[in-house]
Amino acid sequence: MGVLQMATSNLKKQILTSYAKSLRHNATQAEKVLWRHLRARQLEGIKFRRQQPIDGYIVDFVSFETRLFIELAGGQHAVNRQKDIKRDQCLIRNGFRVLRFWNHGVIGNLEGALEVIRKACLNCELLHFIHSSSFDTVFTFFKRTHLTRRRAS
């Protein structure tokens, strides 16, 4: 890598890191709510980071030890689905697994979202299903899992 390429690469990393910091300070309500339960190894002792730059992208939450990243989606993601798919495919090729929730799903069903995340962290088979499924399939799975759990209680 030449000097110019290295300088450009370092500048891109600095810009991405700076942008990630601004996202942390301007978190959505759903991100704040979920972060309260993921921070400080509260979920199964697993360390999560938020608004983390990875391979030229910024992910909402990531656990490097489980190679899982979590994305919360609002209305803008319905419009930019192709961009999300491209990013997900890049990160999956690099060994990450994706779990995606709608913002209103996390706020309206935090307990269910945490249970899906917990199971995903502990169960690679579930993760394979999730990252190979469509956005809507995962959300349907999330709702079905929570409803089944509620009926059993």
Coordinates of N, CA, C and O in Angstrom, one line a residue:
M1 N 0.9 -1.2 0.0 CA 0.0 0.0 0.0 C 0.9 1.2 0.0 O 1.8 1.4 0.8
G2 N 0.6 2.1 -0.9 CA 1.4 3.3 -1.0 C 1.1 4.3 0.1 O 0.1 4.2 0.8
V3 N 1.9 5.4 0.2 CA 1.8 6.4 1.2 C 0.4 7.1 1.1 O -0.3 7.3 2.0
L4 N 0.1 7.4 -0.2 CA -1.2 8.1 -0.4 C -2.4 7.3 -0.1 O -3.3 7.7 0.5
Q5 N -2.3 6.0 -0.5 CA -3.4 5.1 -0.1 C -3.6 4.9 1.4 O -4.7 4.9 1.9
M6 N -2.4 4.8 2.1 CA -2.5 4.7 3.6 C -3.1 6.0 4.2 O -3.9 5.9 5.1
A7 N -2.7 7.1 3.7 CA -3.2 8.4 4.2 C -4.7 8.5 4.0 O -5.5 8.9 4.9
T8 N -5.1 8.1 2.8 CA -6.6 8.1 2.5 C -7.3 7.1 3.3 O -8.4 7.4 3.9
S9 N -6.8 5.9 3.5 CA -7.4 4.9 4.4 C -7.5 5.4 5.8 O -8.6 5.2 6.4
N10 N -6.5 6.0 6.3 CA -6.5 6.5 7.7 C -7.5 7.7 7.8 O -8.2 7.8 8.9
L11 N -7.6 8.5 6.8 CA -8.6 9.6 6.9 C -10.0 9.1 6.9 O -10.8 9.5 7.6
K12 N -10.3 8.1 6.0 CA -11.6 7.4 6.0 C -11.9 6.8 7.4 O -13.1 7.0 7.8
K13 N -11.0 6.2 8.0 CA -11.2 5.6 9.3 C -11.5 6.7 10.4 O -12.4 6.5 11.2
Q14 N -10.8 7.8 10.3 CA -11.0 8.9 11.2 C -12.4 9.5 11.0 O -13.1 9.8 12.0
I15 N -12.8 9.6 9.8 CA -14.1 10.2 9.5 C -15.2 9.3 10.0 O -16.2 9.7 10.6
L16 N -15.1 8.0 9.7 CA -16.0 7.0 10.1 C -16.1 6.9 11.7 O -17.2 6.9 12.2
T17 N -15.0 6.9 12.3 CA -15.0 6.9 13.8 C -15.6 8.2 14.4 O -16.4 8.1 15.3
S18 N -15.4 9.3 13.8 CA -16.0 10.5 14.2 C -17.5 10.5 14.1 O -18.3 10.9 14.9
Y19 N -17.9 10.0 12.9 CA -19.4 9.8 12.6 C -20.0 8.9 13.6 O -21.1 9.1 14.1
A20 N -19.4 7.8 13.9 CA -19.9 6.8 14.9 C -20.1 7.4 16.3 O -21.1 7.2 16.9
K21 N -19.1 8.3 16.7 CA -19.2 9.0 17.9 C -20.5 9.9 18.0 O -21.2 9.9 18.9
S22 N -20.7 10.6 16.8 CA -21.8 11.5 16.8 C -23.1 10.6 16.8 O -24.1 11.1 17.5
L23 N -23.2 9.5 16.2 CA -24.3 8.6 16.3 C -24.6 8.1 17.7 O -25.7 8.0 18.2
R24 N -23.5 7.9 18.5 CA -23.7 7.4 19.9 C -24.4 8.6 20.7 O -25.2 8.3 21.6
H25 N -24.0 9.8 20.4 CA -24.5 10.9 21.1 C -26.0 11.3 20.7 O -26.7 12.0 21.4
N26 N -26.4 10.8 19.5 CA -27.7 11.1 19.0 C -28.5 9.9 18.7 O -29.1 9.7 17.7
A27 N -28.5 8.9 19.7 CA -29.1 7.6 19.6 C -30.6 7.8 19.5 O -31.2 8.7 20.1
T28 N -31.3 6.9 18.8 CA -32.7 6.8 18.7 C -33.2 6.3 20.1 O -32.5 5.7 20.9
Q29 N -34.5 6.5 20.3 CA -35.1 5.9 21.6 C -34.9 4.4 21.7 O -34.6 3.9 22.7
A30 N -35.1 3.7 20.6 CA -35.0 2.3 20.6 C -33.5 1.9 20.9 O -33.3 0.9 21.6
E31 N -32.6 2.6 20.3 CA -31.1 2.3 20.6 C -30.8 2.5 22.1 O -30.1 1.7 22.7
K32 N -31.3 3.6 22.6 CA -31.1 3.9 24.0 C -31.7 2.8 24.9 O -31.0 2.3 25.9
V33 N -32.9 2.4 24.6 CA -33.6 1.3 25.4 C -32.8 0.0 25.3 O -32.5 -0.6 26.4
L34 N -32.4 -0.4 24.1 CA -31.7 -1.6 24.0 C -30.3 -1.6 24.6 O -29.9 -2.5 25.3
W35 N -29.6 -0.5 24.5 CA -28.3 -0.3 25.0 C -28.3 -0.5 26.5 O -27.3 -1.0 27.1
R36 N -29.3 0.0 27.2 CA -29.4 -0.1 28.6 C -29.3 -1.6 29.1 O -28.8 -1.9 30.2
H37 N -29.7 -2.5 28.2 CA -29.8 -3.9 28.6 C -28.6 -4.7 28.0 O -28.3 -5.8 28.4
L38 N -27.9 -4.1 27.0 CA -26.7 -4.8 26.4 C -25.4 -4.4 27.0 O -24.5 -5.2 27.0
R39 N -25.3 -3.2 27.5 CA -24.1 -2.6 28.0 C -23.6 -3.4 29.2 O -24.4 -4.0 29.9
A40 N -22.3 -3.3 29.5 CA -21.7 -3.8 30.7 C -21.9 -5.3 30.9 O -22.1 -5.8 32.0
R41 N -22.0 -6.1 29.8 CA -22.1 -7.5 29.8 C -23.3 -8.0 30.6 O -23.3 -9.1 31.2
Q42 N -24.4 -7.3 30.5 CA -25.6 -7.7 31.2 C -26.3 -8.8 30.6 O -27.1 -9.5 31.3
L43 N -26.1 -9.1 29.3 CA -26.8 -10.2 28.6 C -25.8 -11.4 28.5 O -24.9 -11.4 27.7
E44 N -26.0 -12.4 29.3 CA -25.2 -13.6 29.3 C -23.7 -13.4 29.4 O -22.9 -14.1 28.9
G45 N -23.3 -12.2 30.0 CA -21.9 -11.9 30.1 C -21.2 -11.6 28.8 O -20.0 -11.5 28.8
I46 N -22.0 -11.3 27.8 CA -21.4 -11.0 26.4 C -21.2 -9.5 26.3 O -22.1 -8.7 26.6
K47 N -20.0 -9.1 25.8 CA -19.7 -7.7 25.6 C -20.2 -7.2 24.2 O -20.0 -7.9 23.2
F48 N -21.0 -6.1 24.3 CA -21.5 -5.5 23.1 C -20.8 -4.1 23.0 O -20.6 -3.5 24.0
R49 N -20.7 -3.6 21.8 CA -20.3 -2.2 21.5 C -21.4 -1.6 20.7 O -22.1 -2.3 20.0
R50 N -21.5 -0.3 20.8 CA -22.6 0.3 20.0 C -22.0 1.3 19.0 O -20.9 1.9 19.2
Q51 N -22.7 1.5 17.9 CA -22.2 2.4 16.8 C -20.8 2.1 16.5 O -19.9 3.0 16.6
Q52 N -20.5 0.9 16.1 CA -19.1 0.5 15.9 C -18.8 0.4 14.4 O -19.4 -0.2 13.6
P53 N -17.7 1.1 14.0 CA -17.2 1.0 12.6 C -16.6 -0.4 12.3 O -15.8 -0.9 13.1
I54 N -17.1 -1.0 11.3 CA -16.5 -2.3 10.8 C -16.5 -2.4 9.3 O -17.5 -2.2 8.7
D55 N -15.4 -2.6 8.7 CA -15.2 -2.8 7.3 C -15.9 -1.6 6.5 O -16.5 -1.9 5.5
G56 N -15.7 -0.4 6.9 CA -16.3 0.7 6.2 C -17.7 1.0 6.5 O -18.3 1.9 5.8
Y57 N -18.3 0.3 7.4 CA -19.7 0.5 7.7 C -19.8 0.7 9.2 O -18.9 0.4 10.0
I58 N -20.9 1.3 9.7 CA -21.2 1.5 11.1 C -22.4 0.6 11.5 O -23.5 0.8 10.9
V59 N -22.2 -0.3 12.4 CA -23.3 -1.1 12.9 C -23.8 -0.6 14.2 O -23.1 0.0 15.0
D60 N -25.1 -0.8 14.5 CA -25.7 -0.3 15.7 C -25.1 -0.9 16.9 O -24.7 -0.3 17.9
F61 N -25.1 -2.3 17.0 CA -24.5 -3.0 18.1 C -23.7 -4.2 17.5 O -24.2 -4.8 16.6
V62 N -22.6 -4.5 18.2 CA -21.9 -5.7 17.8 C -21.2 -6.4 19.0 O -20.8 -5.8 19.9
S63 N -21.2 -7.7 18.9 CA -20.5 -8.5 19.8 C -19.4 -9.2 19.0 O -19.7 -10.1 18.2
F64 N -18.1 -8.9 19.2 CA -17.1 -9.5 18.5 C -16.9 -11.0 18.9 O -16.5 -11.8 18.1
E65 N -17.1 -11.3 20.2 CA -16.9 -12.6 20.7 C -18.0 -13.6 20.1 O -17.6 -14.8 19.9
T66 N -19.2 -13.2 19.7 CA -20.1 -14.0 19.1 C -20.3 -13.8 17.6 O -21.0 -14.4 16.9
R67 N -19.5 -12.7 17.1 CA -19.6 -12.4 15.7 C -21.0 -12.0 15.3 O -21.4 -12.3 14.1
L68 N -21.7 -11.4 16.1 CA -23.1 -11.0 15.9 C -23.2 -9.5 15.9 O -22.7 -8.8 16.7
F69 N -23.9 -8.9 14.8 CA -24.2 -7.5 14.9 C -25.7 -7.4 14.8 O -26.4 -8.2 14.2
I70 N -26.2 -6.3 15.5 CA -27.6 -6.1 15.6 C -27.9 -4.7 15.0 O -27.2 -3.8 15.3
E71 N -28.9 -4.7 14.2 CA -29.3 -3.5 13.5 C -30.8 -3.2 13.9 O -31.6 -4.1 13.9
L72 N -31.0 -1.9 14.3 CA -32.4 -1.4 14.6 C -32.8 -0.6 13.4 O -32.0 0.3 12.9
A73 N -34.0 -0.8 12.9 CA -34.4 -0.2 11.6 C -35.6 0.7 11.9 O -36.6 0.2 12.5
G74 N -35.5 1.9 11.4 CA -36.7 2.8 11.4 C -37.2 2.9 10.0 O -36.9 2.1 9.1
G75 N -37.9 4.0 9.7 CA -38.5 4.2 8.4 C -37.5 4.3 7.3 O -37.8 3.9 6.1
Q76 N -36.4 4.9 7.6 CA -35.4 5.1 6.5 C -34.9 3.8 5.9 O -34.5 3.7 4.8
H77 N -35.0 2.7 6.7 CA -34.5 1.4 6.2 C -35.5 0.8 5.2 O -35.1 -0.1 4.4
A78 N -36.7 1.1 5.3 CA -37.7 0.6 4.3 C -37.3 1.2 2.9 O -37.5 0.5 1.9
V79 N -36.8 2.4 2.9 CA -36.4 3.0 1.6 C -35.0 2.5 1.1 O -34.8 2.3 0.0
N80 N -34.1 2.3 2.1 CA -32.7 2.0 1.7 C -32.4 0.5 1.9 O -31.3 0.1 2.3
R81 N -33.4 -0.4 1.6 CA -33.2 -1.8 1.8 C -32.0 -2.4 1.0 O -31.3 -3.2 1.5
Q82 N -31.8 -1.9 -0.2 CA -30.7 -2.4 -1.0 C -29.3 -2.1 -0.4 O -28.4 -2.9 -0.4
K83 N -29.2 -0.9 0.2 CA -28.0 -0.5 0.9 C -27.8 -1.4 2.1 O -26.7 -1.8 2.4
D84 N -28.8 -1.7 2.9 CA -28.7 -2.5 4.0 C -28.3 -3.9 3.6 O -27.5 -4.6 4.3
I85 N -28.9 -4.4 2.6 CA -28.6 -5.8 2.1 C -27.1 -5.9 1.7 O -26.4 -6.8 2.0
K86 N -26.6 -4.9 1.0 CA -25.2 -4.8 0.5 C -24.3 -4.8 1.7 O -23.3 -5.6 1.8
R87 N -24.6 -4.0 2.7 CA -23.8 -4.0 3.9 C -23.8 -5.3 4.7 O -22.8 -5.8 5.1
D88 N -25.0 -5.9 4.8 CA -25.2 -7.1 5.5 C -24.4 -8.2 4.8 O -23.7 -9.0 5.5
Q89 N -24.4 -8.3 3.5 CA -23.7 -9.3 2.8 C -22.2 -9.1 3.0 O -21.5 -10.1 3.1
C90 N -21.7 -7.9 3.0 CA -20.3 -7.7 3.2 C -19.8 -8.1 4.5 O -18.8 -8.8 4.7
L91 N -20.6 -7.8 5.6 CA -20.2 -8.2 6.9 C -20.4 -9.7 7.1 O -19.6 -10.3 7.8
I92 N -21.4 -10.3 6.5 CA -21.6 -11.8 6.6 C -20.4 -12.5 6.0 O -19.8 -13.4 6.5
R93 N -19.9 -12.0 4.8 CA -18.7 -12.5 4.1 C -17.5 -12.5 5.0 O -16.6 -13.3 5.0
N94 N -17.5 -11.5 5.9 CA -16.4 -11.3 6.8 C -16.6 -12.0 8.2 O -15.9 -11.7 9.2
G95 N -17.5 -12.9 8.2 CA -17.7 -13.8 9.4 C -18.7 -13.3 10.4 O -18.8 -13.9 11.5
F96 N -19.4 -12.2 10.2 CA -20.4 -11.7 11.1 C -21.8 -12.3 10.8 O -22.0 -12.7 9.6
R97 N -22.6 -12.3 11.8 CA -24.0 -12.7 11.6 C -24.9 -11.5 12.0 O -24.5 -10.7 12.8
V98 N -26.0 -11.4 11.3 CA -26.9 -10.2 11.5 C -28.2 -10.6 12.2 O -28.8 -11.6 11.9
L99 N -28.6 -9.7 13.0 CA -29.9 -9.8 13.6 C -30.6 -8.4 13.5 O -29.9 -7.4 13.9
R100 N -31.7 -8.3 12.9 CA -32.3 -7.0 12.7 C -33.7 -6.9 13.3 O -34.5 -7.8 13.2
F101 N -34.0 -5.7 13.9 CA -35.3 -5.5 14.5 C -35.8 -4.1 14.0 O -35.0 -3.2 13.8
W102 N -37.1 -4.0 13.9 CA -37.7 -2.7 13.7 C -37.7 -1.9 15.0 O -37.8 -2.5 16.1
N103 N -37.5 -0.6 15.0 CA -37.4 0.2 16.2 C -38.7 0.0 17.1 O -38.6 -0.2 18.3
H104 N -39.9 0.1 16.5 CA -41.1 -0.1 17.2 C -41.2 -1.5 17.8 O -41.8 -1.7 18.9
G105 N -40.6 -2.5 17.2 CA -40.6 -3.8 17.8 C -39.8 -3.9 19.1 O -40.2 -4.6 20.0
V106 N -38.7 -3.2 19.1 CA -37.8 -3.2 20.3 C -38.6 -2.4 21.4 O -38.6 -2.9 22.6
I107 N -39.1 -1.3 21.1 CA -39.8 -0.4 22.1 C -41.0 -1.1 22.6 O -41.3 -1.2 23.8
G108 N -41.8 -1.7 21.7 CA -43.1 -2.4 22.1 C -42.9 -3.8 22.7 O -43.8 -4.3 23.3
N109 N -41.7 -4.4 22.5 CA -41.5 -5.8 22.9 C -40.1 -6.0 23.3 O -39.4 -6.8 22.7
L110 N -39.6 -5.2 24.2 CA -38.2 -5.3 24.6 C -37.8 -6.6 25.1 O -36.8 -7.2 24.8
E111 N -38.7 -7.2 25.9 CA -38.4 -8.5 26.5 C -38.2 -9.6 25.4 O -37.3 -10.4 25.5
G112 N -39.1 -9.5 24.4 CA -39.0 -10.5 23.3 C -37.7 -10.3 22.5 O -37.1 -11.2 22.1
A113 N -37.4 -9.0 22.3 CA -36.1 -8.7 21.5 C -34.9 -9.2 22.2 O -34.0 -9.8 21.7
L114 N -34.9 -9.0 23.6 CA -33.7 -9.5 24.4 C -33.6 -11.0 24.4 O -32.6 -11.5 24.3
E115 N -34.8 -11.6 24.4 CA -34.8 -13.1 24.3 C -34.3 -13.6 23.0 O -33.5 -14.6 22.9
V116 N -34.7 -13.0 21.9 CA -34.2 -13.4 20.6 C -32.6 -13.2 20.5 O -31.9 -14.0 20.0
I117 N -32.2 -12.0 21.0 CA -30.7 -11.7 21.0 C -30.0 -12.8 21.9 O -29.0 -13.3 21.5
R118 N -30.5 -13.0 23.0 CA -29.9 -14.0 23.9 C -29.8 -15.4 23.2 O -28.7 -16.0 23.2
K119 N -30.9 -15.8 22.7 CA -30.9 -17.1 22.0 C -29.9 -17.1 20.8 O -29.2 -18.1 20.5
A120 N -29.9 -16.0 20.1 CA -29.0 -15.9 18.9 C -27.5 -16.0 19.4 O -26.7 -16.6 18.7
C121 N -27.2 -15.3 20.5 CA -25.8 -15.4 21.0 C -25.4 -16.8 21.4 O -24.3 -17.2 21.3
L122 N -26.4 -17.5 21.9 CA -26.1 -18.9 22.5 C -26.3 -20.0 21.5 O -25.9 -21.1 21.7
N123 N -27.0 -19.7 20.3 CA -27.4 -20.7 19.4 C -27.0 -20.4 18.0 O -27.8 -19.6 17.4
C124 N -26.0 -20.9 17.5 CA -25.6 -20.6 16.1 C -26.6 -21.1 15.1 O -26.7 -20.5 14.0
E125 N -27.3 -22.1 15.3 CA -28.3 -22.6 14.4 C -29.4 -21.6 14.1 O -29.8 -21.3 13.0
L126 N -29.8 -20.9 15.2 CA -30.8 -19.9 15.1 C -30.2 -18.7 14.3 O -30.9 -18.2 13.4
L127 N -28.9 -18.4 14.5 CA -28.3 -17.3 13.8 C -28.2 -17.6 12.3 O -28.4 -16.7 11.5
H128 N -28.0 -18.9 11.9 CA -28.0 -19.2 10.5 C -29.3 -18.9 9.9 O -29.4 -18.3 8.8
F129 N -30.4 -19.3 10.5 CA -31.7 -19.0 10.0 C -31.9 -17.5 9.9 O -32.4 -17.0 8.9
I130 N -31.5 -16.7 10.9 CA -31.8 -15.3 10.9 C -31.0 -14.6 9.8 O -31.5 -13.8 9.0
H131 N -29.7 -14.9 9.6 CA -29.0 -14.1 8.6 C -29.2 -14.6 7.2 O -28.9 -13.9 6.2
S132 N -29.9 -15.7 7.0 CA -30.2 -16.2 5.7 C -31.6 -15.9 5.3 O -32.1 -16.2 4.3
S133 N -32.4 -15.2 6.3 CA -33.8 -14.9 6.0 C -33.9 -13.5 5.6 O -33.0 -12.7 5.8
S134 N -35.1 -13.2 5.2 CA -35.4 -11.8 4.8 C -35.7 -11.0 6.1 O -36.0 -11.5 7.1
F135 N -35.7 -9.7 5.9 CA -36.0 -8.7 7.0 C -37.3 -9.1 7.6 O -37.4 -9.2 8.8
D136 N -38.4 -9.2 6.8 CA -39.7 -9.4 7.3 C -39.8 -10.8 8.0 O -40.5 -11.0 9.0
T137 N -39.1 -11.8 7.5 CA -39.2 -13.1 8.1 C -38.6 -13.1 9.5 O -39.2 -13.7 10.4
V138 N -37.5 -12.4 9.7 CA -36.9 -12.3 11.0 C -37.9 -11.6 12.0 O -38.1 -12.1 13.1
F139 N -38.6 -10.6 11.6 CA -39.5 -9.9 12.4 C -40.7 -10.8 12.8 O -41.1 -10.8 13.9
T140 N -41.1 -11.5 11.8 CA -42.2 -12.5 12.0 C -41.8 -13.6 13.0 O -42.5 -13.9 13.9
F141 N -40.6 -14.1 12.8 CA -40.0 -15.0 13.8 C -40.0 -14.5 15.2 O -40.3 -15.1 16.2
F142 N -39.5 -13.2 15.3 CA -39.4 -12.5 16.5 C -40.8 -12.4 17.2 O -41.0 -12.8 18.4
K143 N -41.8 -12.0 16.5 CA -43.2 -11.9 17.1 C -43.7 -13.3 17.5 O -44.2 -13.5 18.5
R144 N -43.5 -14.3 16.6 CA -44.0 -15.7 16.9 C -43.3 -16.3 18.1 O -43.9 -16.9 19.0
T145 N -42.0 -16.0 18.3 CA -41.2 -16.5 19.4 C -41.8 -15.9 20.7 O -42.0 -16.6 21.7
H146 N -42.0 -14.6 20.7 CA -42.5 -13.9 21.9 C -43.9 -14.4 22.2 O -44.2 -14.6 23.4
L147 N -44.8 -14.5 21.2 CA -46.2 -15.0 21.5 C -46.2 -16.4 22.1 O -46.9 -16.7 23.0
T148 N -45.4 -17.3 21.6 CA -45.3 -18.6 22.1 C -44.8 -18.6 23.5 O -45.4 -19.3 24.4
R149 N -43.9 -17.8 23.8 CA -43.3 -17.7 25.2 C -44.4 -17.2 26.1 O -44.5 -17.6 27.2
R150 N -45.2 -16.2 25.7 CA -46.2 -15.6 26.5 C -47.3 -16.6 26.9 O -47.8 -16.7 28.0
R151 N -47.7 -17.4 25.9 CA -48.8 -18.4 26.1 C -48.3 -19.5 27.1 O -49.1 -20.0 27.8
A152 N -47.0 -19.8 27.0 CA -46.5 -20.8 27.9 C -46.4 -20.4 29.4 O -46.4 -21.2 30.3
S153 N -46.4 -19.0 29.6 CA -46.3 -18.5 30.9 C -47.6 -18.6 31.7 O -48.7 -18.7 31.3

